mmCIF file of C-alpha atoms in Angstrom:
data_model
loop_
_atom_site.group_PDB
_atom_site.id
_atom_site.type_symbol
_atom_site.label_atom_id
_atom_site.label_comp_id
_atom_site.label_asym_id
_atom_site.label_seq_id
_atom_site.Cartn_x
_atom_site.Cartn_y
_atom_site.Cartn_z
ATOM 1 C CA MET C 1 7.130 30.111 0.275
ATOM 2 C CA LEU C 2 5.586 26.722 0.976
ATOM 3 C CA ASN C 3 2.301 26.070 -0.787
ATOM 4 C CA GLN C 4 0.054 24.693 1.981
ATOM 5 C CA SER C 5 -3.068 24.506 -0.159
ATOM 6 C CA PHE C 6 -4.916 21.289 -0.914
ATOM 7 C CA ASP C 7 -5.174 21.038 -4.705
ATOM 8 C CA ASP C 8 -4.461 18.489 -7.427
ATOM 9 C CA LYS C 9 -0.901 19.711 -8.013
ATOM 10 C CA THR C 10 0.207 19.648 -4.384
ATOM 11 C CA LEU C 11 -1.421 16.247 -3.802
ATOM 12 C CA LEU C 12 0.172 14.831 -6.959
ATOM 13 C CA LYS C 13 3.628 15.597 -5.520
ATOM 14 C CA LEU C 14 2.824 13.317 -2.585
ATOM 15 C CA THR C 15 1.431 10.500 -4.720
ATOM 16 C CA THR C 16 3.255 7.195 -5.140
ATOM 17 C CA LYS C 17 2.265 3.949 -6.804
ATOM 18 C CA LYS C 18 0.692 2.796 -3.539
ATOM 19 C CA GLU C 19 -1.838 5.663 -3.602
ATOM 20 C CA ILE C 20 -2.513 5.147 -7.312
ATOM 21 C CA ILE C 21 -3.431 1.514 -6.679
ATOM 22 C CA ASP C 22 -5.157 1.919 -3.301
ATOM 23 C CA TYR C 23 -7.393 4.780 -4.397
ATOM 24 C CA LYS C 24 -7.758 3.840 -8.093
ATOM 25 C CA LEU C 25 -6.520 7.228 -9.285
ATOM 26 C CA GLY C 26 -6.308 6.195 -12.928
ATOM 27 C CA ARG C 27 -3.857 5.038 -15.596
ATOM 28 C CA ASN C 28 -1.998 8.222 -16.501
ATOM 29 C CA VAL C 29 -1.134 11.650 -15.115
ATOM 30 C CA SER C 30 -4.211 13.257 -16.626
ATOM 31 C CA GLU C 31 -6.484 10.779 -14.843
ATOM 32 C CA TYR C 32 -4.498 11.173 -11.603
ATOM 33 C CA ILE C 33 -5.065 14.936 -11.676
ATOM 34 C CA THR C 34 -8.797 14.509 -12.271
ATOM 35 C CA SER C 35 -9.082 12.091 -9.331
ATOM 36 C CA LEU C 36 -6.945 14.267 -7.068
ATOM 37 C CA SER C 37 -8.973 17.354 -7.950
ATOM 38 C CA THR C 38 -12.076 15.575 -6.653
ATOM 39 C CA ILE C 39 -10.232 14.517 -3.501
ATOM 40 C CA ALA C 40 -8.982 18.072 -2.920
ATOM 41 C CA SER C 41 -12.492 19.497 -3.215
ATOM 42 C CA LYS C 42 -13.692 17.087 -0.523
ATOM 43 C CA ILE C 43 -10.839 18.103 1.808
ATOM 44 C CA THR C 44 -11.584 21.832 1.405
ATOM 45 C CA ASN C 45 -15.336 21.372 1.767
ATOM 46 C CA LYS C 46 -16.786 22.773 5.006
ATOM 47 C CA THR C 47 -18.421 19.417 5.746
ATOM 48 C CA PHE C 48 -15.095 17.495 5.805
ATOM 49 C CA THR C 49 -14.896 15.063 8.745
ATOM 50 C CA PHE C 50 -13.036 11.882 9.653
ATOM 51 C CA HIS C 51 -15.898 9.518 8.878
ATOM 52 C CA THR C 52 -13.792 6.395 8.063
ATOM 53 C CA LEU C 53 -11.482 6.541 11.076
ATOM 54 C CA ASN C 54 -11.226 3.066 12.601
ATOM 55 C CA THR C 55 -8.912 1.086 14.861
ATOM 56 C CA PHE C 56 -7.323 -2.321 15.281
ATOM 57 C CA THR C 57 -5.046 -3.791 17.943
ATOM 58 C CA TYR C 58 -1.403 -4.636 17.276
ATOM 59 C CA ASN C 59 1.053 -5.671 20.008
ATOM 60 C CA HIS C 60 -1.524 -4.624 22.613
ATOM 61 C CA LYS C 61 -1.647 -1.085 21.188
ATOM 62 C CA THR C 62 -4.589 0.648 19.520
ATOM 63 C CA VAL C 63 -3.653 1.563 15.944
ATOM 64 C CA TYR C 64 -5.658 4.042 13.871
ATOM 65 C CA ARG C 65 -6.222 4.149 10.139
ATOM 66 C CA VAL C 66 -8.418 5.939 7.623
ATOM 67 C CA SER C 67 -9.816 4.404 4.461
ATOM 68 C CA SER C 68 -11.130 7.360 2.458
ATOM 69 C CA PRO C 69 -8.704 9.079 0.039
ATOM 70 C CA GLU C 70 -9.650 12.566 1.235
ATOM 71 C CA GLU C 71 -8.850 11.755 4.894
ATOM 72 C CA TYR C 72 -5.603 10.038 3.921
ATOM 73 C CA TYR C 73 -4.421 12.897 1.708
ATOM 74 C CA ALA C 74 -5.482 15.548 4.218
ATOM 75 C CA LEU C 75 -3.222 14.030 6.874
ATOM 76 C CA ARG C 76 -0.459 13.300 4.373
ATOM 77 C CA LYS C 77 -0.382 16.904 3.140
ATOM 78 C CA ILE C 78 -0.520 18.399 6.661
ATOM 79 C CA SER C 79 2.327 16.100 7.726
ATOM 80 C CA ASP C 80 4.392 17.272 4.771
ATOM 81 C CA ASN C 81 3.571 20.925 5.513
ATOM 82 C CA ILE C 82 4.605 20.634 9.173
ATOM 83 C CA LYS C 83 7.771 18.735 8.297
ATOM 84 C CA ARG C 84 8.850 21.514 5.916
ATOM 85 C CA LEU C 85 7.713 24.442 8.049
ATOM 86 C CA TYR C 86 9.492 23.159 11.158
ATOM 87 C CA ARG C 87 12.428 21.710 9.221
ATOM 88 C CA ILE C 88 12.005 18.329 10.838
ATOM 89 C CA LYS C 89 14.678 15.810 9.981
ATOM 90 C CA TYR C 90 14.079 12.233 10.991
ATOM 91 C CA SER C 91 16.967 10.206 12.337
ATOM 92 C CA HIS C 92 17.848 7.290 10.075
ATOM 93 C CA LYS C 93 18.032 3.989 11.901
ATOM 94 C CA GLU C 94 21.117 2.745 10.041
ATOM 95 C CA ASP C 95 23.025 5.976 10.722
ATOM 96 C CA ILE C 96 22.263 5.719 14.442
ATOM 97 C CA ILE C 97 23.340 2.061 14.645
ATOM 98 C CA SER C 98 26.585 2.815 12.807
ATOM 99 C CA GLN C 99 27.346 5.723 15.162
ATOM 100 C CA VAL C 100 26.507 3.632 18.225
ATOM 101 C CA ALA C 101 28.853 0.838 17.095
ATOM 102 C CA ASN C 102 31.725 3.301 16.653
ATOM 103 C CA ILE C 103 31.180 5.072 19.969
ATOM 104 C CA LEU C 104 30.788 1.915 22.039
ATOM 105 C CA SER C 105 34.150 0.693 20.704
ATOM 106 C CA ASP C 106 35.910 3.382 22.762
ATOM 107 C CA THR C 107 38.420 1.727 25.093
ATOM 108 C CA SER C 108 37.971 4.237 27.925
ATOM 109 C CA SER C 109 35.290 4.028 30.619
ATOM 110 C CA TYR C 110 31.844 5.548 30.064
ATOM 111 C CA ASN C 111 28.256 5.339 31.196
ATOM 112 C CA LEU C 112 25.670 3.942 28.811
ATOM 113 C CA ILE C 113 22.003 4.788 29.300
ATOM 114 C CA ARG C 114 19.304 3.001 27.340
ATOM 115 C CA LEU C 115 15.842 4.620 27.493
ATOM 116 C CA ASP C 116 12.465 3.568 26.206
ATOM 117 C CA VAL C 117 9.473 5.885 26.528
ATOM 118 C CA LYS C 118 6.351 4.231 27.932
ATOM 119 C CA ASP C 119 3.254 4.418 25.695
ATOM 120 C CA PHE C 120 4.992 7.014 23.539
ATOM 121 C CA PHE C 121 2.248 8.175 21.152
ATOM 122 C CA GLU C 122 -0.544 7.586 23.657
ATOM 123 C CA THR C 123 0.962 9.947 26.264
ATOM 124 C CA ILE C 124 1.972 12.845 23.999
ATOM 125 C CA ASN C 125 -0.464 15.707 24.545
ATOM 126 C CA PHE C 126 -2.284 16.283 21.234
ATOM 127 C CA GLU C 127 -4.156 19.291 22.588
ATOM 128 C CA TYR C 128 -0.882 20.948 23.634
ATOM 129 C CA LEU C 129 0.581 20.446 20.162
ATOM 130 C CA ILE C 130 -2.437 21.989 18.436
ATOM 131 C CA LYS C 131 -2.172 25.040 20.703
ATOM 132 C CA LYS C 132 1.547 25.300 19.938
ATOM 133 C CA LEU C 133 0.888 25.166 16.197
ATOM 134 C CA GLU C 134 -1.758 27.844 16.617
ATOM 135 C CA SER C 135 0.506 30.146 18.615
ATOM 136 C CA ASP C 136 3.387 29.714 16.161
ATOM 137 C CA ASN C 137 0.991 30.960 13.467
ATOM 138 C CA ILE C 138 2.749 29.382 10.470
ATOM 139 C CA LEU C 139 0.453 26.443 9.714
ATOM 140 C CA SER C 140 -2.597 27.245 7.571
ATOM 141 C CA HIS C 141 -6.015 27.776 9.137
ATOM 142 C CA LEU C 142 -7.501 24.830 7.196
ATOM 143 C CA SER C 143 -4.724 22.477 8.363
ATOM 144 C CA LEU C 144 -5.350 23.483 11.976
ATOM 145 C CA LYS C 145 -9.077 22.982 11.520
ATOM 146 C CA ILE C 146 -8.507 19.456 10.197
ATOM 147 C CA LEU C 147 -6.191 18.616 13.100
ATOM 148 C CA LYS C 148 -8.798 19.827 15.590
ATOM 149 C CA SER C 149 -11.384 17.659 13.859
ATOM 150 C CA LEU C 150 -9.067 14.654 14.171
ATOM 151 C CA ASN C 151 -8.485 15.364 17.860
ATOM 152 C CA LEU C 152 -12.239 15.496 18.498
ATOM 153 C CA SER C 153 -12.720 12.249 16.568
ATOM 154 C CA ILE C 154 -10.268 10.294 18.712
ATOM 155 C CA ALA C 155 -10.896 12.107 22.033
ATOM 156 C CA PRO C 156 -13.499 9.616 23.372
ATOM 157 C CA THR C 157 -10.897 6.826 23.450
ATOM 158 C CA THR C 158 -7.444 8.427 23.031
ATOM 159 C CA GLN C 159 -5.913 11.412 24.823
ATOM 160 C CA GLY C 160 -2.596 11.267 23.006
ATOM 161 C CA LEU C 161 -1.577 11.039 19.365
ATOM 162 C CA PRO C 162 -3.330 8.426 17.198
ATOM 163 C CA ARG C 163 -0.761 5.693 16.650
ATOM 164 C CA GLY C 164 -0.585 4.553 13.010
ATOM 165 C CA LEU C 165 -1.491 7.829 11.277
ATOM 166 C CA SER C 166 1.172 9.733 9.332
ATOM 167 C CA ILE C 167 0.557 12.941 11.280
ATOM 168 C CA SER C 168 1.556 11.386 14.610
ATOM 169 C CA SER C 169 5.207 10.817 13.741
ATOM 170 C CA VAL C 170 5.813 14.388 12.657
ATOM 171 C CA LEU C 171 3.932 15.837 15.658
ATOM 172 C CA SER C 172 5.864 13.613 18.065
ATOM 173 C CA GLU C 173 9.125 15.047 16.715
ATOM 174 C CA ILE C 174 7.951 18.576 17.564
ATOM 175 C CA TYR C 175 6.932 17.422 21.042
ATOM 176 C CA MET C 176 10.326 15.796 21.663
ATOM 177 C CA GLU C 177 12.434 18.757 20.525
ATOM 178 C CA GLU C 178 12.692 20.252 24.026
ATOM 179 C CA ILE C 179 13.620 16.934 25.628
ATOM 180 C CA ASP C 180 16.240 16.204 22.953
ATOM 181 C CA ALA C 181 17.806 19.651 23.386
ATOM 182 C CA HIS C 182 17.667 19.449 27.204
ATOM 183 C CA ILE C 183 19.506 16.135 27.377
ATOM 184 C CA ARG C 184 22.091 17.095 24.745
ATOM 185 C CA SER C 185 22.877 20.276 26.696
ATOM 186 C CA GLN C 186 23.712 18.382 29.897
ATOM 187 C CA ALA C 187 27.381 18.583 30.853
ATOM 188 C CA GLY C 188 29.034 15.214 30.315
ATOM 189 C CA VAL C 189 26.715 13.967 27.557
ATOM 190 C CA TYR C 190 29.045 12.659 24.873
ATOM 191 C CA PHE C 191 26.432 11.103 22.575
ATOM 192 C CA TYR C 192 22.639 11.188 22.335
ATOM 193 C CA ALA C 193 20.434 9.543 19.729
ATOM 194 C CA ARG C 194 16.716 8.893 19.508
ATOM 195 C CA TYR C 195 14.725 6.816 17.030
ATOM 196 C CA VAL C 196 11.030 7.479 17.758
ATOM 197 C CA ASP C 197 10.845 6.322 21.414
ATOM 198 C CA ASP C 198 14.125 4.372 21.613
ATOM 199 C CA ILE C 199 16.944 6.428 23.092
ATOM 200 C CA ILE C 200 20.616 5.841 23.805
ATOM 201 C CA ILE C 201 22.956 8.148 25.735
ATOM 202 C CA VAL C 202 26.691 7.911 26.388
ATOM 203 C CA THR C 203 28.008 10.082 29.228
ATOM 204 C CA HIS C 204 31.177 10.705 31.185
ATOM 205 C CA ASP C 205 29.322 12.187 34.150
ATOM 206 C CA GLU C 206 27.613 10.030 36.775
ATOM 207 C CA LYS C 207 25.374 12.946 37.749
ATOM 208 C CA ILE C 208 23.318 12.184 34.664
ATOM 209 C CA ASP C 209 21.533 9.168 36.069
ATOM 210 C CA MET C 210 18.103 7.616 35.669
ATOM 211 C CA ASN C 211 16.518 9.927 38.264
ATOM 212 C CA CYS C 212 17.788 12.983 36.398
ATOM 213 C CA LEU C 213 16.331 11.687 33.126
ATOM 214 C CA ILE C 214 13.025 10.657 34.686
ATOM 215 C CA ASN C 215 12.614 14.253 35.857
ATOM 216 C CA ILE C 216 13.360 15.627 32.389
ATOM 217 C CA PHE C 217 10.690 13.410 30.813
ATOM 218 C CA SER C 218 8.152 13.992 33.583
ATOM 219 C CA GLU C 219 8.259 17.723 32.842
ATOM 220 C CA LYS C 220 6.625 16.830 29.513
ATOM 221 C CA ASP C 221 4.277 14.278 31.147
ATOM 222 C CA LEU C 222 6.199 11.327 29.719
ATOM 223 C CA SER C 223 7.519 8.332 31.628
ATOM 224 C CA LEU C 224 10.121 5.632 30.999
ATOM 225 C CA ASN C 225 9.338 1.927 30.974
ATOM 226 C CA SER C 226 11.159 -1.061 32.452
ATOM 227 C CA LYS C 227 13.438 -1.464 29.411
ATOM 228 C CA SER C 228 15.254 1.692 30.481
ATOM 229 C CA ASN C 229 18.553 0.993 32.201
ATOM 230 C CA THR C 230 21.988 2.381 33.043
ATOM 231 C CA TYR C 231 25.246 0.501 32.412
ATOM 232 C CA LYS C 232 28.667 1.422 33.783
ATOM 233 C CA ILE C 233 31.276 0.418 31.218
ATOM 234 C CA ALA C 234 34.767 0.022 32.646
ATOM 235 C CA SER C 235 37.879 0.741 30.623
ATOM 236 C CA VAL C 236 39.487 -2.080 28.660
ATOM 237 C CA ASP C 237 41.710 -4.479 30.665
ATOM 238 C CA ALA C 238 42.778 -8.122 30.589
ATOM 239 C CA ILE C 239 39.531 -9.463 32.046
ATOM 240 C CA ASP C 240 36.748 -10.059 29.528
ATOM 241 C CA LYS C 241 33.523 -9.138 31.276
ATOM 242 C CA THR C 242 30.570 -8.298 29.053
ATOM 243 C CA ILE C 243 27.549 -6.016 29.293
ATOM 244 C CA LYS C 244 24.602 -6.934 27.098
ATOM 245 C CA PHE C 245 21.722 -4.724 25.974
ATOM 246 C CA ASN C 246 19.264 -4.405 23.098
ATOM 247 C CA PHE C 247 18.791 -1.428 20.810
ATOM 248 C CA LEU C 248 16.962 -1.036 17.481
ATOM 249 C CA GLY C 249 16.696 -4.743 16.700
ATOM 250 C CA TYR C 250 20.207 -5.777 17.706
ATOM 251 C CA ASP C 251 21.751 -7.366 20.787
ATOM 252 C CA TYR C 252 25.019 -5.662 21.751
ATOM 253 C CA CYS C 253 27.731 -7.231 23.916
ATOM 254 C CA ILE C 254 30.277 -4.682 25.161
ATOM 255 C CA HIS C 255 33.528 -6.428 26.132
ATOM 256 C CA ARG C 256 36.438 -5.313 28.309
ATOM 257 C CA ILE C 257 39.134 -6.521 25.923
ATOM 258 C CA ASN C 258 40.513 -5.151 22.661
ATOM 259 C CA ASN C 259 39.759 -6.467 19.207
ATOM 260 C CA ASP C 260 42.376 -6.902 16.481
ATOM 261 C CA ASP C 261 42.186 -3.176 15.661
ATOM 262 C CA LYS C 262 43.040 -2.225 19.252
ATOM 263 C CA LEU C 263 39.505 -0.968 19.829
ATOM 264 C CA ARG C 264 37.088 -2.292 22.437
ATOM 265 C CA LYS C 265 35.595 -5.584 21.306
ATOM 266 C CA LEU C 266 31.907 -5.141 20.485
ATOM 267 C CA THR C 267 29.720 -8.057 19.463
ATOM 268 C CA ILE C 268 26.528 -7.237 17.558
ATOM 269 C CA ASP C 269 23.991 -9.947 16.816
ATOM 270 C CA MET C 270 20.359 -10.282 15.793
ATOM 271 C CA SER C 271 18.023 -9.638 18.696
ATOM 272 C CA GLU C 272 16.334 -12.520 20.485
ATOM 273 C CA LYS C 273 13.011 -11.033 19.402
ATOM 274 C CA LYS C 274 13.983 -11.378 15.725
ATOM 275 C CA ILE C 275 15.170 -14.946 16.243
ATOM 276 C CA LYS C 276 11.883 -15.876 17.883
ATOM 277 C CA LYS C 277 9.934 -14.254 15.039
ATOM 278 C CA ILE C 278 11.839 -16.219 12.370
ATOM 279 C CA LYS C 279 11.415 -19.490 14.266
ATOM 280 C CA THR C 280 7.671 -18.843 14.497
ATOM 281 C CA ARG C 281 7.522 -18.146 10.759
ATOM 282 C CA ILE C 282 9.307 -21.402 9.972
ATOM 283 C CA ILE C 283 6.743 -23.302 12.035
ATOM 284 C CA HIS C 284 3.812 -21.531 10.357
ATOM 285 C CA ALA C 285 5.298 -22.247 6.913
ATOM 286 C CA ILE C 286 5.455 -25.970 7.712
ATOM 287 C CA LEU C 287 1.963 -26.052 9.231
ATOM 288 C CA SER C 288 0.626 -24.246 6.167
ATOM 289 C CA TYR C 289 2.162 -26.922 3.935
ATOM 290 C CA TYR C 290 0.304 -29.555 5.951
ATOM 291 C CA LYS C 291 -2.955 -27.908 4.818
ATOM 292 C CA ASP C 292 -2.231 -26.992 1.202
ATOM 293 C CA CYS C 293 0.651 -29.365 0.221
ATOM 294 C CA ASP C 294 2.091 -26.569 -1.915
ATOM 295 C CA GLU C 295 5.742 -27.610 -2.148
ATOM 296 C CA ASN C 296 6.778 -24.667 -4.303
ATOM 297 C CA LEU C 297 5.279 -22.156 -1.854
ATOM 298 C CA LEU C 298 6.995 -23.821 1.117
ATOM 299 C CA ILE C 299 10.361 -23.581 -0.650
ATOM 300 C CA LYS C 300 9.743 -19.915 -1.450
ATOM 301 C CA ARG C 301 8.903 -19.209 2.193
ATOM 302 C CA ILE C 302 12.192 -20.734 3.389
ATOM 303 C CA GLN C 303 14.058 -18.860 0.641
ATOM 304 C CA PHE C 304 12.364 -15.662 1.802
ATOM 305 C CA LEU C 305 13.500 -16.232 5.400
ATOM 306 C CA THR C 306 17.066 -17.344 4.616
ATOM 307 C CA GLY C 307 17.768 -14.992 1.714
ATOM 308 C CA ASN C 308 17.193 -11.493 0.386
ATOM 309 C CA TYR C 309 14.835 -9.850 -2.075
ATOM 310 C CA THR C 310 13.838 -6.535 -3.601
ATOM 311 C CA VAL C 311 10.741 -4.847 -2.229
ATOM 312 C CA LYS C 312 10.241 -1.775 -4.392
ATOM 313 C CA ILE C 313 9.616 -0.878 -8.019
ATOM 314 C CA ASP C 314 10.785 2.279 -9.709
ATOM 315 C CA THR C 315 8.937 5.522 -10.348
ATOM 316 C CA ASN C 316 7.702 4.638 -13.829
ATOM 317 C CA TYR C 317 5.604 1.960 -12.079
ATOM 318 C CA LYS C 318 6.577 -0.697 -14.624
ATOM 319 C CA LYS C 319 10.093 -2.100 -14.351
ATOM 320 C CA GLU C 320 10.920 -4.307 -11.405
ATOM 321 C CA TYR C 321 14.261 -3.594 -9.815
ATOM 322 C CA SER C 322 16.884 -6.287 -10.085
ATOM 323 C CA GLU C 323 19.332 -7.138 -7.324
ATOM 324 C CA GLU C 324 22.020 -5.186 -9.199
ATOM 325 C CA ASP C 325 20.004 -1.960 -9.059
ATOM 326 C CA THR C 326 21.510 0.169 -6.299
ATOM 327 C CA HIS C 327 18.313 2.251 -6.017
ATOM 328 C CA ALA C 328 16.126 -0.714 -5.088
ATOM 329 C CA LEU C 329 14.811 -1.077 -1.562
ATOM 330 C CA LYS C 330 16.097 -4.425 -0.365
ATOM 331 C CA GLY C 331 15.046 -6.662 2.489
ATOM 332 C CA GLY C 332 15.982 -10.015 3.923
ATOM 333 C CA ILE C 333 18.397 -11.757 6.258
ATOM 334 C CA TYR C 334 21.338 -9.526 5.254
ATOM 335 C CA TYR C 335 19.628 -6.224 4.528
ATOM 336 C CA ASN C 336 17.563 -6.352 7.726
ATOM 337 C CA ASN C 337 20.625 -7.294 9.799
ATOM 338 C CA LYS C 338 23.537 -5.457 8.179
ATOM 339 C CA PHE C 339 25.389 -4.649 11.377
ATOM 340 C CA ILE C 340 25.813 -8.085 12.924
ATOM 341 C CA ASN C 341 29.447 -9.143 13.300
ATOM 342 C CA THR C 342 28.842 -12.661 14.591
ATOM 343 C CA TYR C 343 26.872 -15.567 13.181
ATOM 344 C CA ASP C 344 25.940 -17.125 16.528
ATOM 345 C CA ASN C 345 22.212 -16.542 16.193
ATOM 346 C CA LEU C 346 22.169 -17.368 12.477
ATOM 347 C CA SER C 347 23.796 -20.677 13.367
ATOM 348 C CA VAL C 348 21.039 -21.214 15.935
ATOM 349 C CA LEU C 349 18.466 -20.684 13.169
ATOM 350 C CA ASN C 350 20.238 -23.164 10.869
ATOM 351 C CA ASP C 351 20.237 -25.793 13.612
ATOM 352 C CA TYR C 352 16.600 -25.065 14.402
ATOM 353 C CA LEU C 353 15.510 -25.483 10.764
ATOM 354 C CA LYS C 354 17.457 -28.725 10.384
ATOM 355 C CA LYS C 355 16.142 -30.158 13.653
ATOM 356 C CA LEU C 356 12.577 -29.165 12.813
ATOM 357 C CA LEU C 357 12.641 -30.734 9.346
ATOM 358 C CA PHE C 358 13.584 -34.101 10.830
ATOM 359 C CA CYS C 359 11.234 -33.914 13.787
ATOM 360 C CA LYS C 360 9.746 -37.332 14.609
ATOM 361 C CA LYS C 361 7.389 -36.266 17.373
ATOM 362 C CA ALA C 362 3.704 -37.161 17.176
ATOM 363 C CA ASN C 363 2.542 -33.571 17.757
ATOM 364 C CA SER C 364 1.097 -31.231 15.118
ATOM 365 C CA ILE C 365 4.475 -29.967 13.864
ATOM 366 C CA GLY C 366 5.857 -33.521 13.748
ATOM 367 C CA LYS C 367 2.918 -34.708 11.654
ATOM 368 C CA ALA C 368 3.270 -31.711 9.329
ATOM 369 C CA VAL C 369 6.992 -32.321 8.837
ATOM 370 C CA GLN C 370 6.528 -36.006 8.107
ATOM 371 C CA LYS C 371 4.092 -35.090 5.351
ATOM 372 C CA ILE C 372 6.865 -33.213 3.523
ATOM 373 C CA PRO C 373 8.699 -35.545 1.089
ATOM 374 C CA LEU C 374 12.274 -36.318 2.114
ATOM 375 C CA SER C 375 13.595 -34.882 -1.164
ATOM 376 C CA THR C 376 11.838 -31.584 -0.419
ATOM 377 C CA ARG C 377 13.225 -31.465 3.103
ATOM 378 C CA ARG C 378 16.727 -31.855 1.688
ATOM 379 C CA LYS C 379 16.077 -28.923 -0.648
ATOM 380 C CA LEU C 380 14.936 -26.830 2.304
ATOM 381 C CA ILE C 381 17.974 -27.657 4.432
ATOM 382 C CA ALA C 382 20.209 -26.523 1.572
ATOM 383 C CA HIS C 383 19.062 -22.964 2.293
ATOM 384 C CA CYS C 384 21.387 -21.483 4.891
ATOM 385 C CA PHE C 385 20.881 -18.380 7.042
ATOM 386 C CA ILE C 386 24.633 -17.786 7.316
ATOM 387 C CA LYS C 387 25.197 -17.975 3.552
ATOM 388 C CA GLY C 388 22.136 -15.824 2.984
ATOM 389 C CA HIS C 389 23.780 -13.133 5.097
ATOM 390 C CA SER C 390 27.481 -13.520 4.250
ATOM 391 C CA GLN C 391 26.861 -13.816 0.498
ATOM 392 C CA ALA C 392 23.732 -11.616 0.410
ATOM 393 C CA ILE C 393 21.994 -14.335 -1.626
ATOM 394 C CA PHE C 394 19.076 -12.976 -3.627
ATOM 395 C CA HIS C 395 15.821 -14.621 -4.647
ATOM 396 C CA ARG C 396 13.525 -13.037 -7.182
ATOM 397 C CA PHE C 397 9.933 -12.766 -5.962
ATOM 398 C CA SER C 398 7.044 -10.983 -7.660
ATOM 399 C CA GLN C 399 4.716 -8.840 -5.568
ATOM 400 C CA ASN C 400 2.153 -11.628 -5.868
ATOM 401 C CA ASP C 401 4.738 -14.140 -4.600
ATOM 402 C CA ILE C 402 5.472 -11.997 -1.550
ATOM 403 C CA GLN C 403 1.756 -11.650 -0.750
ATOM 404 C CA LYS C 404 1.316 -15.443 -0.879
ATOM 405 C CA ILE C 405 4.501 -16.041 1.110
ATOM 406 C CA LYS C 406 3.342 -13.758 3.913
ATOM 407 C CA GLN C 407 -0.245 -15.060 4.092
ATOM 408 C CA CYS C 408 0.495 -17.720 6.711
ATOM 409 C CA TRP C 409 2.325 -15.175 8.910
ATOM 410 C CA SER C 410 -0.354 -12.499 9.178
#
């Protein structure tokens, strides 16, 4: 049976290096347990409240966070309890993208539906979920009490789930179960996948249209935004007409001709949003150099954008992973864009970097560029987005390096 209690042992199982550093839990397991015992006693105390709950705005959305260890661990433990009790399995983004690429390569005709839920977390009924958890009677009384306290704390400004807190993701999965099952059960649905609020459906039945889906979501008081669309994909023939759409960070072009493997040609590239983000980061890196004249840091920033790096250390909290370590979490131009099968947009980025580094305009970016020594600019141009991806070129950065690299982008 699942141990839902809040004590040092159960909290220790949820603890990673991040918590050890953020909440100064100590230097060894004995000290961690002592610190966690204190945290647990605060969570189980009758006076427990969300007294450090605060918000900030990101992409025009209100994001919540807590700063006290007891509030953080309370939500972390409840999230873990619910995930186990309800056997929630999150969809992995890479698995979905791989499946989508295979299915869209089908040479026959099909209907593609791309859905995006409007204000996803903000419109999910928190009160309804608490009542459901109560009626199911499998979550502990203390966990329910803490969730009710959280709901009261955010109620003055938020009716839905508090975006940014760990509990919201797991609760949203429970809320979406009925919708997921309803759509999958529709006759003619060949494929359905959802990653948080991004949804893709492949059907062979025109009866499943946008109006049908709008009704399904409206039954749960959810609505679809303008990104949602339906595409009719004709079977492969001699005429190459393309349909383009975006999903999970990639731009897909579905063609009406075969590839060399006799499958439908499918072009997958980095999304325009990603391209714009990288271009903006290049500009900020150059403008930052204009202020600090730190040549080494500028080079590292371009290496960071054009190459790859490790972003995690192992569980003994000491050894840094190397690029050869298959257990390391990796990031960068290849690892964040594994599924692209064309270098069109990477070529655009190469041209953009080269053009920018030899800008002769009298504006702010032109002045910043001209302050960079010619020899340094040649070093920067030597870094290539296409090579960074095709050869998975690695650069070794310390955690301190990465913090400094990202400072001008925050």
